[in-house]
mmCIF file of C-alpha atoms in Angstrom:
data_model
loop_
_atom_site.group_PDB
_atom_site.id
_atom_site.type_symbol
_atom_site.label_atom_id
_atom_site.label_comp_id
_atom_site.label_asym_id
_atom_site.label_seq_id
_atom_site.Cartn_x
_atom_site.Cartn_y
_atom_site.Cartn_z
ATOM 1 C CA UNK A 1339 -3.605 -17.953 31.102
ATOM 2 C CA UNK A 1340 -6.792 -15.916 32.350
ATOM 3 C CA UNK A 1341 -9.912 -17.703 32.873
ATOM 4 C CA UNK A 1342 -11.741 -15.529 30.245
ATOM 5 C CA UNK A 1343 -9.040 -16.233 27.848
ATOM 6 C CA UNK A 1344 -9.052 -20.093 28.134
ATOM 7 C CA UNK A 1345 -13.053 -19.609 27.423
ATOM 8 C CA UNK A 1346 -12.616 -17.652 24.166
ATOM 9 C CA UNK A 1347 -9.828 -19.418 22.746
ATOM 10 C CA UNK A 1348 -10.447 -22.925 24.054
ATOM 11 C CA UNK A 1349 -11.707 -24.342 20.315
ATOM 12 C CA UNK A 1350 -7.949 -23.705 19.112
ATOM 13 C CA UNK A 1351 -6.669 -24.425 22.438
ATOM 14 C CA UNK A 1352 -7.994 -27.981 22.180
ATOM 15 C CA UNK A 1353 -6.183 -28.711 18.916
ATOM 16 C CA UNK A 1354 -3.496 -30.993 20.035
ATOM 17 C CA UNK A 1355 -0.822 -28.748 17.994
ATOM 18 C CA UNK A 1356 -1.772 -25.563 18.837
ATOM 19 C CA UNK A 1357 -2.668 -26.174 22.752
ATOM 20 C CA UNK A 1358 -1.824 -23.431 25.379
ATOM 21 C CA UNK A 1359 1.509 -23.180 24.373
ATOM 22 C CA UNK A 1360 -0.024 -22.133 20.875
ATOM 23 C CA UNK A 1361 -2.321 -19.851 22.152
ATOM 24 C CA UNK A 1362 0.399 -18.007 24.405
ATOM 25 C CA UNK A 1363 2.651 -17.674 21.178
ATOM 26 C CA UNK A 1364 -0.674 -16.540 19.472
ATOM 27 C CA UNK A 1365 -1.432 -13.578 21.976
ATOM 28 C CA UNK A 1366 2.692 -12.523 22.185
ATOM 29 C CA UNK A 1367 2.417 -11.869 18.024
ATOM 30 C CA UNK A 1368 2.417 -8.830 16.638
ATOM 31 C CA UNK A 1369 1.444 -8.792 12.951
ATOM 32 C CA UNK A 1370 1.341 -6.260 10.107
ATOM 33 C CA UNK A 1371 -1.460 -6.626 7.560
ATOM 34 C CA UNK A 1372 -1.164 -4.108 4.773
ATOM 35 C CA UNK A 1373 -4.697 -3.339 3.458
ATOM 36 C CA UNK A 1374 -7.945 -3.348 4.615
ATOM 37 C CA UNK A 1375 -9.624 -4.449 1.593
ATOM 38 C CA UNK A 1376 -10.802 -7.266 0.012
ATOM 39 C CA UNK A 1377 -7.638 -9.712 1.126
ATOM 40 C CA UNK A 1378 -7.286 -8.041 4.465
ATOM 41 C CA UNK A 1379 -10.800 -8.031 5.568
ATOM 42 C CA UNK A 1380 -10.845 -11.713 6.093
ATOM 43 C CA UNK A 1381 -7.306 -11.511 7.499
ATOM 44 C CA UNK A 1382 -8.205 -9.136 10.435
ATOM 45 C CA UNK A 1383 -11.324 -11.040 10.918
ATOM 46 C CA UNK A 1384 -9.452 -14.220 11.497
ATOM 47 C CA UNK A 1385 -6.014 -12.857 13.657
ATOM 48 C CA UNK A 1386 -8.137 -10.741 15.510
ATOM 49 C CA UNK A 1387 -10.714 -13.811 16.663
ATOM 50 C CA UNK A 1388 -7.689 -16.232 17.046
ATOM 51 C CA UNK A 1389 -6.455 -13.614 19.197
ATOM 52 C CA UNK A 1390 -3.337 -11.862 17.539
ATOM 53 C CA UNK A 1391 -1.794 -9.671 20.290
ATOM 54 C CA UNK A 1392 -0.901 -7.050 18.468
ATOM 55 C CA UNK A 1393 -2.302 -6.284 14.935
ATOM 56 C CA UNK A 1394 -1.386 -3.638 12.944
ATOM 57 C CA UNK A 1395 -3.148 -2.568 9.823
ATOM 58 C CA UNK A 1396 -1.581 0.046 6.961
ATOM 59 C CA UNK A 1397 -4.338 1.417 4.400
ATOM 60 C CA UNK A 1398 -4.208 4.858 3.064
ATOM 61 C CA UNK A 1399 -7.950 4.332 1.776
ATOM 62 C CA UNK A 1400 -11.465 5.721 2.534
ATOM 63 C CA UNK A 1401 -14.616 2.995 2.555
ATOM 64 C CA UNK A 1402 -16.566 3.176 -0.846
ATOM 65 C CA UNK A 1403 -20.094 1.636 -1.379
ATOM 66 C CA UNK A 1404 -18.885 -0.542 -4.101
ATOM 67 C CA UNK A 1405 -16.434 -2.104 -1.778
ATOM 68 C CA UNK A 1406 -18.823 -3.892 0.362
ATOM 69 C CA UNK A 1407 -19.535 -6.961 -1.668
ATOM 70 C CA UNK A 1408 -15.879 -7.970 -1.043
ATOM 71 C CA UNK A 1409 -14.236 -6.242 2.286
ATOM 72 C CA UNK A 1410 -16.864 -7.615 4.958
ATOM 73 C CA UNK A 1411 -15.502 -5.887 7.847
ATOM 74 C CA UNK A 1412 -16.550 -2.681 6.510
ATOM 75 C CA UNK A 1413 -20.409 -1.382 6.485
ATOM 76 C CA UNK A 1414 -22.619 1.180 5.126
ATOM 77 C CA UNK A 1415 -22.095 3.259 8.284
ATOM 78 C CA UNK A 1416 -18.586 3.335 7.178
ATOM 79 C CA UNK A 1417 -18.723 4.849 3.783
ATOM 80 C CA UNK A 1418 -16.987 7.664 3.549
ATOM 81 C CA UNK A 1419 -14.446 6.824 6.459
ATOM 82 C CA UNK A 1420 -10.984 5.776 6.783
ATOM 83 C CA UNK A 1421 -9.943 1.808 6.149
ATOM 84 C CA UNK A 1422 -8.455 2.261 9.319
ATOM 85 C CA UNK A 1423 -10.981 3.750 11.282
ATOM 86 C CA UNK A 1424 -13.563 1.110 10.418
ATOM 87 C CA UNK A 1425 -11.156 -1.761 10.725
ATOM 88 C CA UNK A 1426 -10.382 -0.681 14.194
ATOM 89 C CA UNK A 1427 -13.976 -0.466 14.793
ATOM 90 C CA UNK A 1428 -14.449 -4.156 13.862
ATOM 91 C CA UNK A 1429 -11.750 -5.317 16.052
ATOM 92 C CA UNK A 1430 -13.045 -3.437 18.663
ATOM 93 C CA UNK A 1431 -16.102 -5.158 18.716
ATOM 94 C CA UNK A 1432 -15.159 -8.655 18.197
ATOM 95 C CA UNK A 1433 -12.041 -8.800 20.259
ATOM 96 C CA UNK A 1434 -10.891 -6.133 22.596
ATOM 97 C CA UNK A 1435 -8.079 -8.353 23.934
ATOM 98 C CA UNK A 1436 -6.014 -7.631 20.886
ATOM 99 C CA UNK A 1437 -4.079 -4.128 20.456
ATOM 100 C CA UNK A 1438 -5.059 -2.699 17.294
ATOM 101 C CA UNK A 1439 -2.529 -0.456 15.288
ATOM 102 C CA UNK A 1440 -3.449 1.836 12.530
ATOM 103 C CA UNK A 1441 -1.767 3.279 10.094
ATOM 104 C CA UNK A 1442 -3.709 5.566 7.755
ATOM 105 C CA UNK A 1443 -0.663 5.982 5.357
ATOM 106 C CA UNK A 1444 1.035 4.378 2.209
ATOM 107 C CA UNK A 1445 3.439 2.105 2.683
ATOM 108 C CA UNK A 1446 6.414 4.335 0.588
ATOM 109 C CA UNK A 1447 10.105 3.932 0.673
ATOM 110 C CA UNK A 1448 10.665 6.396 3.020
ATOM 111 C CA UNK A 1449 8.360 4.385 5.886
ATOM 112 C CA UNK A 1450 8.591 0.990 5.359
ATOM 113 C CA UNK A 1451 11.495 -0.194 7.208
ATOM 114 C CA UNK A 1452 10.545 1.317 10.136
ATOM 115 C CA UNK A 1453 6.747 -0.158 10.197
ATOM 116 C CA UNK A 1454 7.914 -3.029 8.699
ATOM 117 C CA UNK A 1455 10.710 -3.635 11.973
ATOM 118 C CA UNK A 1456 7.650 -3.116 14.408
ATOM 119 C CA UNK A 1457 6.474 -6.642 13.479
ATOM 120 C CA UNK A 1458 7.389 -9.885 13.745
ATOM 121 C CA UNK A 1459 5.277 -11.401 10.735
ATOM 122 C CA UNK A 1460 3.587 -9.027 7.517
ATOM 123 C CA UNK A 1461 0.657 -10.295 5.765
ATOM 124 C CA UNK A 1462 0.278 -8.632 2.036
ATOM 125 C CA UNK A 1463 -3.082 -7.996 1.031
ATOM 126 C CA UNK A 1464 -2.495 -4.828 -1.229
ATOM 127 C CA UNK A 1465 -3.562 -4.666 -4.498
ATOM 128 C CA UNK A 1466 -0.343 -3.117 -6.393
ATOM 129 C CA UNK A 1467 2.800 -4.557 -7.516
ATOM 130 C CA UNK A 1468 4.844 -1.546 -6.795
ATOM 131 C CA UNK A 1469 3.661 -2.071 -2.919
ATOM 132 C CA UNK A 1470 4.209 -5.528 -3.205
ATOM 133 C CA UNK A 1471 8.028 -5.399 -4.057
ATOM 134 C CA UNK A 1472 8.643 -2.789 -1.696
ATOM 135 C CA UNK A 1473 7.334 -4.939 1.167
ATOM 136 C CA UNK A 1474 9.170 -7.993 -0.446
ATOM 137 C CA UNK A 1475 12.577 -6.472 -0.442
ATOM 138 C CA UNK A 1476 11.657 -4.720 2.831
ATOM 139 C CA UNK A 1477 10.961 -8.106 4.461
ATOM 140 C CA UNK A 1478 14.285 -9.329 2.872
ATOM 141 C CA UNK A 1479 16.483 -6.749 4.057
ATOM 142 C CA UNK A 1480 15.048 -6.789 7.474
ATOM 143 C CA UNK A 1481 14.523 -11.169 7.575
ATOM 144 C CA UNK A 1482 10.509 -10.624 8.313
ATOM 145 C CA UNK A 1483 8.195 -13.761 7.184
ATOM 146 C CA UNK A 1484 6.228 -12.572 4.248
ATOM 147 C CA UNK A 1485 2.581 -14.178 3.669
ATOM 148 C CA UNK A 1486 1.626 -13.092 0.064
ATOM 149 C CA UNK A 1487 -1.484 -13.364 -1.614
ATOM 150 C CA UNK A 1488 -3.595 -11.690 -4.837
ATOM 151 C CA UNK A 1489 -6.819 -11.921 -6.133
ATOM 152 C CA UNK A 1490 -8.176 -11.523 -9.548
ATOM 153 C CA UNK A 1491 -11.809 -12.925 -11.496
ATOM 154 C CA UNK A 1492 -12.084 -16.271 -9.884
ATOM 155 C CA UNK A 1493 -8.357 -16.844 -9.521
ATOM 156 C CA UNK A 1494 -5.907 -16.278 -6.919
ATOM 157 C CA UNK A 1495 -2.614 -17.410 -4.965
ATOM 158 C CA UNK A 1496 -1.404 -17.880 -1.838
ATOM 159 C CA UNK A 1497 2.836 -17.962 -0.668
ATOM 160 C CA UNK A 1498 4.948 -17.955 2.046
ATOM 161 C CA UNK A 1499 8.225 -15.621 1.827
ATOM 162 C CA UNK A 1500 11.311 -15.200 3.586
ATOM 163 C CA UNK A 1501 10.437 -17.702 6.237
ATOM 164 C CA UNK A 1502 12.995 -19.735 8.002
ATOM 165 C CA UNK A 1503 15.831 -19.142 5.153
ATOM 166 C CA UNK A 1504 12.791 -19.567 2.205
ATOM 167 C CA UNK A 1505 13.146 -17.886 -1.121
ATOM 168 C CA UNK A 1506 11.040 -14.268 -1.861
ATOM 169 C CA UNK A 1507 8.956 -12.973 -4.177
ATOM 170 C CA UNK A 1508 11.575 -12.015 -6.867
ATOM 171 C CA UNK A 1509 12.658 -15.508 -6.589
ATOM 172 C CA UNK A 1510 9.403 -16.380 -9.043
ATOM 173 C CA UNK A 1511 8.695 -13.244 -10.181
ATOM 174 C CA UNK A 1512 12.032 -11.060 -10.407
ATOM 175 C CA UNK A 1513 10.760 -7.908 -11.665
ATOM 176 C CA UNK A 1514 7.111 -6.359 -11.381
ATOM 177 C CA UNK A 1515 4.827 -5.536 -14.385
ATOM 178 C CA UNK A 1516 3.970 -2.273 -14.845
ATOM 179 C CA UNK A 1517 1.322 -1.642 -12.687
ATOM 180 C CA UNK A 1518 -0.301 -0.011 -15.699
ATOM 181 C CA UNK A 1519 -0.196 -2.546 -17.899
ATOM 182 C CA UNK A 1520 -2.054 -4.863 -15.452
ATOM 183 C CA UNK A 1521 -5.692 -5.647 -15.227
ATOM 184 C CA UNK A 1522 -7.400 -5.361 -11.570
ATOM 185 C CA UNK A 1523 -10.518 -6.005 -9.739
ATOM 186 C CA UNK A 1524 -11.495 -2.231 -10.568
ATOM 187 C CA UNK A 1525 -11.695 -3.409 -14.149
ATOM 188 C CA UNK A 1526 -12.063 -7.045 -14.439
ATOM 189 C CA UNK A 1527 -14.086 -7.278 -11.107
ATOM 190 C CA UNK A 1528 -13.844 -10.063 -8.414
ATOM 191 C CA UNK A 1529 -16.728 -11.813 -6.940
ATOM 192 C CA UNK A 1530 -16.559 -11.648 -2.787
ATOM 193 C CA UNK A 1531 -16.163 -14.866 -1.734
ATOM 194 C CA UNK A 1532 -13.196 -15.194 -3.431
ATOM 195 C CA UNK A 1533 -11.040 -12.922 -1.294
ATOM 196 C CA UNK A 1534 -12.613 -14.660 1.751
ATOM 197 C CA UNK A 1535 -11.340 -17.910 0.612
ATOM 198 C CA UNK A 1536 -7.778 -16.877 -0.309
ATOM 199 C CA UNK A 1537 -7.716 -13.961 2.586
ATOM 200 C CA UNK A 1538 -8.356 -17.246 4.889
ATOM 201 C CA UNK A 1539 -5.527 -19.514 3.537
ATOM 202 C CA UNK A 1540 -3.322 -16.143 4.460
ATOM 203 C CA UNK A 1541 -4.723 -15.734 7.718
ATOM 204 C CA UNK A 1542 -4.224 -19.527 8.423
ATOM 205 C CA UNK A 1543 -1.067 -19.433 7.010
ATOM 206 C CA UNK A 1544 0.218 -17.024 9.545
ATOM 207 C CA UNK A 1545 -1.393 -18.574 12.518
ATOM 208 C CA UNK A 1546 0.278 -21.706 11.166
ATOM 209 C CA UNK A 1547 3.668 -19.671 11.282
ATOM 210 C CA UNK A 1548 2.959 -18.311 15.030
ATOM 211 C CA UNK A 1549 2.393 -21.828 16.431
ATOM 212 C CA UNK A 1550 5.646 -23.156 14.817
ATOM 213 C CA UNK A 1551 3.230 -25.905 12.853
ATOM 214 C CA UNK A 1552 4.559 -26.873 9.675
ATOM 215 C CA UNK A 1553 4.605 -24.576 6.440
ATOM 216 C CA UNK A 1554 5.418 -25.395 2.899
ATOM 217 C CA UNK A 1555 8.220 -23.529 1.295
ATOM 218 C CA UNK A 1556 8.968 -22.670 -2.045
ATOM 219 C CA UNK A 1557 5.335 -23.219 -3.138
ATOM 220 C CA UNK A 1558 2.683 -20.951 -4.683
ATOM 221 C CA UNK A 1559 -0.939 -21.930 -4.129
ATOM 222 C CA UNK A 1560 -2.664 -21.479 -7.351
ATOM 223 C CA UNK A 1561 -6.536 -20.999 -7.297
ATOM 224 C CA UNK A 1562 -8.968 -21.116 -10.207
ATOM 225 C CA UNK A 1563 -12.642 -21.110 -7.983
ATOM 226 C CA UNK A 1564 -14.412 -20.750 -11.587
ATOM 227 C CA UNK A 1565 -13.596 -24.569 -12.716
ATOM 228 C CA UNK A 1566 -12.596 -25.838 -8.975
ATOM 229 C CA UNK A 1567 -9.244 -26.519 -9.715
ATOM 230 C CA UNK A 1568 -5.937 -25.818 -6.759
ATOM 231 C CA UNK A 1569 -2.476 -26.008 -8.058
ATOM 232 C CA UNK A 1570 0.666 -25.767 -6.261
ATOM 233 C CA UNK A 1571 4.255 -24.578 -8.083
ATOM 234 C CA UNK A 1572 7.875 -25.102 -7.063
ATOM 235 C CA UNK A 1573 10.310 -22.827 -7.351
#
């Protein structure tokens, strides 16, 4: 390992489980993050400064100004730009070690196997269920590791899919709502922090996957930051 990258990474590296070893694992991953909103901002922010070798991000999306009291890798320079575009821009400047991949386009069923197959591990921060079953039964077709999570009010949840022979998400939930049907932070609203804390436990989660460390399976993370309250669920 390069001087330079012993220097940047050593706070990791000195965690007796993660360790060079760790780190080299770390900076051999590629990993998909679809959306570069309010889940995936803190997600890029954390693979990219852990070092993620190569990171790809999928958002179709423009920046808006009401957007930036949630997804804090974008600015007010980058209103009116591409997701994509100012998420590269942010890994850019924090970590120019990692090989950023964009993809300003939809995730669709005519696409997403062959994004999907480009990665080894694909980290769901989009904010419709129609997306998220496509990835889902994308991820279970081609056996990627799924890291799921969703954000609404004060609440959200955090699960790990498809991972070493785990179940998926139509396992707990077999069928999506109609997307239409469904309330979502455009309506109800979501206060910022609150993607940073569940966009973290994601992010964690996957480094946690990457260095082999242990992961619960079969378990969804429920939390309720209003009354303070985390919950976890078998199935």
């Amino acid at each position: 390992m390069k001087e330079d990258h012993f220097s940047r990474y050593s706070r990791q590296i000195f965690i007796e489980e993660i360790g060079l070893e760790g780190q080299k694992k770390i900076m051999a991953s590629k990993v998909l993050v679809i959306g570069a909103g309010g889940l995936g901002s803190p997600i890029i922010q954390y693979l990219a400064a852990a070092g993620v070798g190569t990171l790809g991000i999928a958002d179709f999306d423009e920046v808006e100004l009401h957007n930036l009291n949630r997804q804090i890798i974008h600015t007010e320079s980058s209103v009116g730009l591409s997701k994509v575009k100012s998420a590269e821009t942010f890994v850019e400047n924090l970590n120019h070690q990692v090989t950023f991949t964009g993809l300003e386009e939809k995730i669709n069923e005519n696409n997403a196997e062959e994004i999907i197959s480009q990665y080894d591990i694909i980290v769901d921060g989009s904010d419709n269920f129609s997306t998220r079953y496509l990835v889902n039964d994308t991820c279970v077709k081609l056996k990627k590791t799924l890291v799921y999570g969703s954000i609404l009010g004060f609440s959200g949840q955090v699960v790990v899919f498809n991972y070493n022979g785990s179940k998926n998400l139509r396992d707990i939930f077999p069928e999506p709502p109609f997307d239409e049907d469904m309330s979502d932070c455009d309506s109800l609203g979501v206060l910022g922090a609150l993607p940073g804390i569940i966009g973290s436990m994601m992010a964690l989660q996957t480094l946690k996957i990457i260095t082999d460390l242990p992961v619960n399976l079969n378990q969804l993370t429920l939390v309720d930051t209003l009354d303070w309250r985390f919950q976890t669920i078998d199935f």
